Amino acid sequence: MSSLAPTKSFADATKDRRTYYALSNESTVPDARIHEIVKDAILHTPSAFNSQTSRAVVLLGQEHVKMWDITVEVYKQQLPEEKFNQANKRFQGFRAGYGTILFYEDTDTVREFQDKFKTYEDKFPGWSEQTNGMHQFVVWTALEAEGLGVNLQHYNPLIDVRLETEFKVPPTWNLKAQMVFGKPTSGPAVPNKEFKPVEERMKVFGAK
């Protein structure tokens, strides 16, 4: 049980959750609270057959900066100068945040459950992606509840090997996403989100 109550309920944070690109290298909560949020997500987010395939690496302070410096180095070698200059503006925005959470799936564990449950062998890779998405959502929403701004990036697989080396990530961990967070310095990227009619997206049967 956390000693710090979030600033809003999980339901309200779900409704308020948005993408924030303008972030500072400040946090609204102590590092211990960030650690706790990710730990709770890893422990309690569901997975098919309780396979627990998701993994996370939390990077704060200079380790966060280092991760984006690595990304800059890798993409500078891969992109033409004009395209790199455009991408680098985004990289510097992410670098300016407070931290990054790397989300992985453990391919060894996925294969273990494929071997264990042959009937569903072809399903486990998809279920693995689903649980990783749930972990990302749980953490994102929990950070929103603490007043932090978040954006989600996908610069894998080009950065995978460098991050494995730098942060001692097991080679069986497959990188899925990079979640950047920090104290917002302006509003969300899309303040007024448009919604398709719920009636077209949801059906209810047997309600009283």
Backbone as numpy.savetxt, mean C-alpha at the origin, in Angstrom:
# Nx Ny Nz CAx CAy CAz Cx Cy Cz
-4.64 -3.68 21.80 -5.49 -2.49 21.80 -4.60 -1.24 21.80
-4.89 -0.32 20.87 -4.08 0.88 20.76 -4.34 1.83 21.91
-3.27 2.50 22.34 -3.41 3.52 23.37 -3.82 4.86 22.78
-3.83 4.95 21.44 -4.21 6.17 20.75 -5.47 5.92 19.93
-6.53 6.66 20.20 -7.75 6.49 19.44 -7.63 7.23 18.12
-8.07 6.60 17.00 -8.03 7.30 15.72 -8.94 8.51 15.73
-8.69 9.45 14.83 -9.45 10.69 14.80 -10.84 10.50 14.23
-11.09 9.40 13.53 -12.41 9.12 12.98 -12.64 7.62 12.93
-13.89 7.21 12.81 -14.21 5.79 12.77 -13.74 5.18 11.46
-13.62 3.85 11.45 -13.20 3.16 10.22 -14.21 3.39 9.11
-15.51 3.40 9.45 -16.55 3.62 8.43 -16.42 5.01 7.83
-16.20 6.02 8.66 -16.04 7.39 8.15 -14.75 7.52 7.35
-13.70 6.85 7.82 -12.43 6.90 7.09 -12.56 6.24 5.72
-13.37 5.19 5.63 -13.62 4.54 4.34 -14.27 5.52 3.36
-15.22 6.28 3.85 -15.91 7.26 3.01 -14.98 8.42 2.63
-14.12 8.81 3.54 -13.25 9.98 3.33 -11.97 9.66 2.58
-11.63 8.37 2.50 -10.35 7.97 1.91 -10.21 8.49 0.48
-9.11 9.18 0.22 -8.81 9.74 -1.11 -7.30 9.65 -1.35
-6.91 9.95 -2.56 -5.50 10.00 -2.93 -4.96 11.41 -2.68
-3.86 11.49 -1.93 -3.18 12.76 -1.67 -1.76 12.69 -2.24
-1.44 13.63 -3.12 -0.09 13.69 -3.66 0.79 14.72 -2.97
0.19 15.79 -2.47 0.96 16.85 -1.80 1.12 16.48 -0.33
2.31 15.98 0.01 2.58 15.48 1.36 3.86 16.10 1.90
3.91 16.26 3.22 5.14 16.73 3.87 5.81 15.56 4.57
7.04 15.78 5.01 7.78 14.74 5.74 7.47 14.81 7.24
6.21 15.07 7.54 5.72 15.08 8.91 4.64 14.01 9.05
4.40 13.60 10.29 3.35 12.63 10.57 2.41 13.18 11.64
1.16 12.77 11.58 0.19 13.18 12.58 0.20 12.26 13.81
0.93 11.15 13.71 0.98 10.17 14.80 2.43 9.70 14.99
2.76 9.14 16.15 4.10 8.61 16.37 4.39 7.41 15.46
5.67 7.15 15.25 6.07 6.00 14.43 5.51 4.69 14.98
5.41 4.61 16.30 4.90 3.39 16.91 3.47 3.10 16.47
2.69 4.14 16.25 1.31 3.96 15.80 1.28 3.45 14.36
2.16 3.96 13.52 2.24 3.48 12.14 2.61 2.00 12.13
3.60 1.65 12.94 4.01 0.26 13.08 2.82 -0.60 13.51
2.06 -0.10 14.48 0.92 -0.85 15.00 -0.15 -1.06 13.93
-0.41 -0.04 13.13 -1.41 -0.15 12.06 -1.04 -1.25 11.08
0.21 -1.25 10.64 0.64 -2.25 9.66 0.67 -3.64 10.29
1.13 -3.72 11.53 1.17 -5.00 12.23 -0.23 -5.59 12.36
-1.19 -4.76 12.74 -2.56 -5.24 12.89 -3.14 -5.69 11.56
-2.81 -4.97 10.49 -3.29 -5.37 9.16 -2.72 -6.73 8.77
-1.43 -6.93 8.99 -0.79 -8.20 8.66 -1.39 -9.34 9.48
-1.69 -9.07 10.75 -2.21 -10.12 11.63 -3.67 -10.44 11.35
-4.48 -9.45 11.03 -5.93 -9.63 11.10 -6.67 -9.52 9.76
-6.00 -9.09 8.70 -6.69 -9.03 7.40 -6.88 -10.46 6.88
-8.07 -10.80 6.40 -8.33 -12.19 6.00 -7.60 -12.60 4.73
-7.42 -13.91 4.60 -6.82 -14.49 3.39 -7.46 -15.85 3.15
-7.51 -16.28 1.90 -8.13 -17.56 1.56 -7.44 -18.71 2.28
-8.21 -19.58 2.93 -7.69 -20.73 3.67 -6.71 -20.29 4.76
-6.84 -19.04 5.21 -5.92 -18.49 6.20 -4.47 -18.67 5.76
-4.24 -18.45 4.46 -2.91 -18.70 3.89 -1.88 -17.65 4.32
-2.32 -16.45 4.70 -1.42 -15.42 5.23 -0.22 -15.18 4.32
-0.50 -14.86 3.06 0.55 -14.71 2.06 1.13 -13.30 1.98
0.45 -12.32 2.55 0.89 -10.92 2.39 2.02 -10.56 3.35
2.88 -9.68 2.86 4.04 -9.21 3.63 4.14 -7.69 3.46
4.81 -7.03 4.39 4.97 -5.57 4.31 6.33 -5.16 4.83
6.87 -4.11 4.24 8.11 -3.47 4.70 7.80 -2.00 4.93
8.02 -1.52 6.14 7.72 -0.14 6.49 9.02 0.67 6.46
9.02 1.73 5.67 10.21 2.58 5.52 9.87 3.99 6.01
10.64 4.46 6.99 10.41 5.78 7.57 11.70 6.59 7.52
11.54 7.90 7.57 12.72 8.77 7.62 13.65 8.59 6.44
14.94 8.44 6.73 15.94 8.32 5.67 15.81 7.03 4.87
15.21 6.00 5.46 15.00 4.76 4.70 13.95 4.97 3.62
12.94 5.75 3.92 11.93 6.14 2.92 12.59 6.96 1.81
13.41 7.93 2.19 14.11 8.76 1.20 15.00 7.89 0.33
15.70 6.96 0.94 16.59 6.06 0.21 15.84 5.26 -0.84
14.64 4.78 -0.47 13.86 3.99 -1.39 13.52 4.78 -2.65
13.15 6.06 -2.49 12.81 6.87 -3.66 14.05 7.33 -4.41
15.18 7.48 -3.73 16.43 7.75 -4.44 16.81 6.56 -5.34
16.58 5.36 -4.84 16.83 4.16 -5.65 15.92 4.14 -6.87
14.66 4.49 -6.66 13.71 4.52 -7.78 14.15 5.52 -8.83
14.61 6.69 -8.39 15.12 7.70 -9.32 16.30 7.14 -10.12
17.25 6.51 -9.45 18.43 5.96 -10.12 18.03 4.92 -11.17
17.12 4.03 -10.79 16.71 2.96 -11.71 16.02 3.53 -12.93
15.08 4.44 -12.73 14.31 4.97 -13.86 15.13 5.93 -14.72
16.13 6.57 -14.14 17.00 7.43 -14.94 17.76 6.61 -15.96
18.08 5.37 -15.63 18.78 4.48 -16.56 17.84 3.88 -17.61
16.54 3.86 -17.31 15.59 3.18 -18.16 14.83 4.09 -19.12
14.67 5.36 -18.76 13.82 6.25 -19.54 14.63 7.27 -20.34
14.11 7.68 -21.50 14.71 8.83 -22.21 14.67 10.06 -21.33
15.58 10.99 -21.56 15.73 12.14 -20.66 14.43 12.90 -20.45
13.68 13.16 -21.52 12.46 13.95 -21.40 11.43 13.23 -20.52
11.26 11.93 -20.75 10.30 11.18 -19.96 10.76 11.04 -18.51
12.08 10.88 -18.33 12.58 10.79 -16.97 12.34 12.09 -16.21
12.56 13.23 -16.86 12.37 14.51 -16.19 10.92 14.67 -15.71
9.98 14.17 -16.52 8.57 14.22 -16.12 8.33 13.29 -14.93
8.87 12.07 -15.03 8.68 11.10 -13.95 9.35 11.56 -12.67
10.49 12.22 -12.79 11.24 12.62 -11.61 10.48 13.64 -10.76
9.64 14.44 -11.40 8.81 15.37 -10.63 7.89 14.60 -9.70
7.35 13.49 -10.19 6.49 12.66 -9.34 7.32 11.99 -8.24
8.49 11.48 -8.63 9.35 10.81 -7.65 9.71 11.75 -6.49
10.03 13.00 -6.83 10.40 13.96 -5.78 9.22 14.27 -4.87
8.01 14.24 -5.43 6.82 14.42 -4.60 6.64 13.29 -3.61
6.89 12.05 -4.08 6.79 10.90 -3.17 7.90 10.95 -2.12
9.08 11.31 -2.55 10.24 11.41 -1.66 10.00 12.42 -0.54
9.19 13.44 -0.82 8.93 14.50 0.16 8.01 14.05 1.28
7.39 12.86 1.14 6.48 12.35 2.17 7.22 11.86 3.40
6.46 11.28 4.32 7.02 10.83 5.60 7.49 9.38 5.57
6.79 8.56 4.81 7.15 7.14 4.78 6.54 6.42 3.59
7.01 5.20 3.39 6.49 4.34 2.34 6.33 2.93 2.90
5.22 2.30 2.57 5.00 0.90 2.94 5.03 0.07 1.67
5.92 -0.91 1.63 6.02 -1.82 0.48 5.16 -3.04 0.76
4.27 -3.36 -0.16 3.40 -4.52 -0.01 3.88 -5.64 -0.92
4.04 -6.83 -0.33 4.55 -7.99 -1.05 3.59 -9.18 -0.89
3.75 -10.16 -1.79 3.16 -11.48 -1.61 4.28 -12.52 -1.59
4.21 -13.44 -0.65 5.22 -14.49 -0.52 4.88 -15.64 -1.46
5.62 -15.76 -2.55 5.31 -16.77 -3.57 5.52 -18.19 -3.05
6.43 -18.37 -2.11 6.63 -19.70 -1.51 5.37 -20.15 -0.79
4.76 -19.24 -0.05 3.55 -19.58 0.69 2.39 -19.85 -0.26
2.31 -19.08 -1.33 1.27 -19.33 -2.33 1.42 -20.73 -2.91
2.65 -21.10 -3.28 2.90 -22.43 -3.85 2.63 -23.53 -2.82
2.94 -23.26 -1.57 2.67 -24.23 -0.50 1.18 -24.58 -0.44
0.33 -23.58 -0.54 -1.11 -23.83 -0.47 -1.64 -24.41 -1.78
-0.99 -24.08 -2.90 -1.37 -24.73 -4.16 -1.10 -26.23 -4.08
0.02 -26.60 -3.50 0.36 -28.02 -3.36 -0.54 -28.71 -2.34
-0.94 -27.97 -1.31 -1.73 -28.54 -0.23 -3.19 -28.75 -0.64
-3.70 -27.85 -1.47 -5.10 -27.92 -1.90 -5.16 -27.95 -3.43
-4.90 -29.10 -4.00 -4.78 -29.25 -5.44 -6.07 -28.86 -6.18
-7.21 -29.07 -5.54 -8.48 -28.75 -6.18 -8.56 -27.26 -6.53
-7.92 -26.44 -5.72 -7.98 -24.99 -5.92 -6.63 -24.41 -6.37
-5.80 -25.26 -6.92 -4.43 -24.84 -7.27 -4.40 -23.59 -8.14
-5.30 -23.54 -9.12 -5.28 -22.40 -10.05 -5.89 -21.14 -9.45
-6.53 -21.27 -8.28 -7.21 -20.13 -7.67 -6.30 -19.32 -6.75
-5.30 -19.97 -6.18 -4.51 -19.29 -5.14 -3.77 -18.04 -5.62
-3.23 -17.99 -6.84 -2.61 -16.72 -7.26 -3.60 -15.56 -7.25
-4.82 -15.79 -7.71 -5.83 -14.75 -7.69 -6.24 -14.38 -6.28
-6.40 -15.39 -5.42 -6.74 -15.11 -4.03 -5.62 -14.33 -3.33
-4.38 -14.63 -3.72 -3.24 -13.90 -3.17 -3.33 -12.41 -3.52
-3.67 -12.10 -4.77 -3.83 -10.71 -5.18 -4.96 -10.04 -4.39
-6.04 -10.78 -4.17 -7.18 -10.22 -3.44 -6.79 -9.86 -2.01
-6.10 -10.76 -1.33 -5.75 -10.46 0.06 -4.75 -9.32 0.14
-3.85 -9.21 -0.85 -2.92 -8.09 -0.82 -3.67 -6.78 -0.98
-4.66 -6.76 -1.87 -5.48 -5.57 -2.01 -6.21 -5.22 -0.74
-6.69 -6.24 -0.02 -7.36 -5.98 1.26 -6.39 -5.39 2.28
-5.17 -5.90 2.32 -4.17 -5.34 3.23 -3.92 -3.86 2.90
-3.80 -3.56 1.62 -3.57 -2.18 1.21 -4.73 -1.28 1.64
-5.95 -1.78 1.44 -7.12 -0.99 1.81 -7.20 -0.77 3.32
-6.95 -1.81 4.09 -7.01 -1.68 5.55 -6.00 -0.65 6.04
-4.76 -0.74 5.56 -3.72 0.19 6.00 -4.04 1.61 5.53
-4.43 1.76 4.28 -4.74 3.09 3.73 -5.84 3.75 4.56
-6.90 2.99 4.83 -8.04 3.55 5.56 -7.64 3.88 7.01
-6.84 3.03 7.63 -6.39 3.29 8.99 -5.51 4.54 9.05
-4.66 4.74 8.05 -3.83 5.96 8.01 -4.71 7.19 7.78
-5.72 7.06 6.94 -6.69 8.15 6.75 -7.36 8.51 8.07
-7.71 7.48 8.85 -8.37 7.72 10.14 -7.49 8.50 11.11
-6.18 8.44 10.88 -5.22 9.16 11.74 -4.86 10.53 11.18
-5.53 10.94 10.10 -5.27 12.26 9.54 -4.11 12.33 8.57
-3.62 11.16 8.11 -2.51 11.13 7.16 -3.04 11.06 5.73
-2.30 11.66 4.80 -2.61 11.56 3.38 -1.82 10.41 2.77
-2.42 9.75 1.78 -1.82 8.53 1.22 -1.98 8.53 -0.30
-0.99 7.98 -0.99 -1.17 7.62 -2.41 -0.50 6.28 -2.65
-0.95 5.57 -3.65 -0.48 4.22 -3.94 0.20 4.18 -5.30
1.42 3.63 -5.33 2.21 3.60 -6.55 2.59 2.17 -6.93
2.98 2.01 -8.22 3.34 0.68 -8.72 4.54 0.82 -9.67
5.72 0.98 -9.10 6.93 1.11 -9.89 7.71 -0.20 -9.99
7.12 -1.25 -9.49 7.66 -2.59 -9.70 7.30 -3.03 -11.13
8.07 -3.90 -11.76 9.16 -4.69 -11.19 10.56 -4.08 -11.35
10.68 -2.89 -11.98 12.01 -2.37 -12.27 12.84 -2.15 -11.01
12.18 -1.82 -9.90 12.93 -1.51 -8.67 13.09 -2.72 -7.75
12.52 -3.85 -8.12 12.45 -4.99 -7.20 13.81 -5.45 -6.70
14.74 -5.68 -7.61 16.04 -6.26 -7.23 16.82 -5.31 -6.33
16.80 -4.03 -6.66 17.51 -3.05 -5.83 16.93 -3.00 -4.42
15.61 -3.06 -4.32 14.98 -3.01 -3.00 15.26 -4.30 -2.21
15.27 -5.42 -2.90 15.62 -6.68 -2.24 16.99 -6.59 -1.59
17.94 -6.03 -2.33 19.31 -5.93 -1.83 19.42 -4.93 -0.69
18.83 -3.76 -0.89 18.98 -2.67 0.08 18.27 -2.97 1.40
17.09 -3.59 1.32 16.28 -3.79 2.53 16.17 -5.25 2.94
17.06 -6.07 2.37 17.16 -7.49 2.76 15.79 -8.20 2.66
15.14 -7.98 1.53 13.84 -8.61 1.27 14.08 -9.99 0.68
13.43 -11.03 1.20 13.60 -12.37 0.63 13.22 -12.40 -0.85
13.96 -13.11 -1.67 13.68 -13.14 -3.11 12.34 -13.77 -3.46
11.74 -14.50 -2.52 10.43 -15.10 -2.77 9.29 -14.12 -2.53
9.60 -12.92 -2.02 8.57 -11.91 -1.84 8.41 -11.13 -3.14
7.21 -11.08 -3.64 6.90 -10.42 -4.92 6.24 -9.07 -4.64
6.92 -7.99 -5.06 6.45 -6.64 -4.77 5.18 -6.33 -5.56
4.18 -5.77 -4.86 2.90 -5.45 -5.49 2.63 -3.95 -5.56
3.01 -3.20 -4.52 2.67 -1.78 -4.49 3.54 -1.04 -3.49
3.60 0.28 -3.67 4.33 1.16 -2.78 3.36 2.22 -2.28
3.07 2.23 -0.98 2.12 3.17 -0.39 2.86 4.31 0.29
2.72 5.51 -0.26 3.39 6.70 0.25 2.43 7.45 1.17
2.95 7.96 2.30 2.07 8.69 3.21 2.83 9.83 3.89
2.07 10.77 4.41 2.62 11.91 5.13 1.50 12.85 5.50
1.84 13.95 6.12 0.85 14.96 6.48 0.46 15.73 5.23
-0.82 15.80 4.90 -1.22 16.51 3.67 -0.90 17.99 3.74
-0.43 18.54 2.63 -0.18 19.98 2.55 -1.21 20.68 1.68
-2.10 19.91 1.03 -3.23 20.46 0.29 -4.29 19.37 0.21
-5.37 19.66 -0.48 -6.48 18.73 -0.54 -6.19 17.52 -1.40
-7.14 16.58 -1.46 -6.95 15.37 -2.25 -6.90 15.66 -3.74
-6.34 14.72 -4.50 -6.21 14.89 -5.94 -7.57 15.04 -6.61
-8.56 14.30 -6.13 -9.93 14.39 -6.65 -10.85 14.66 -5.46
-11.10 15.93 -5.13 -11.88 16.23 -3.93 -13.33 15.80 -4.02
-13.92 15.92 -5.20 -15.33 15.57 -5.38 -15.43 14.34 -6.28
-15.36 13.19 -5.65 -15.37 11.93 -6.38 -16.75 11.68 -6.97
-16.78 11.26 -8.24 -18.05 10.93 -8.88 -18.36 9.45 -8.67
-19.63 9.16 -8.43 -20.04 7.78 -8.18 -21.08 7.34 -9.21
-20.87 6.16 -9.75 -21.91 5.56 -10.59 -23.09 5.19 -9.70
-24.30 5.16 -10.25 -25.47 4.83 -9.42 -25.30 3.50 -8.70
-25.55 3.51 -7.40 -25.43 2.29 -6.60 -26.37 1.21 -7.11
-27.55 1.63 -7.61 -28.54 0.68 -8.09 -28.03 -0.17 -9.24
-27.05 0.36 -9.99 -26.47 -0.39 -11.10 -25.36 -1.33 -10.63
-24.94 -1.19 -9.38 -23.76 -1.91 -8.89 -24.06 -2.83 -7.72
-25.29 -2.85 -7.28 -25.62 -3.60 -6.06 -27.03 -4.15 -6.16
-27.21 -5.38 -5.75 -28.52 -6.01 -5.69 -28.74 -6.56 -4.29
-29.97 -6.49 -3.80 -30.33 -7.00 -2.49 -31.54 -7.90 -2.64
-31.50 -9.09 -2.06 -32.62 -10.02 -2.11 -32.96 -10.47 -0.68
-34.25 -10.57 -0.39 -34.69 -11.13 0.87 -34.64 -10.19 2.05
-34.46 -8.89 1.79 -34.38 -7.93 2.90 -35.73 -7.76 3.57
-35.73 -7.54 4.87 -36.96 -7.28 5.61 -37.10 -5.80 5.89
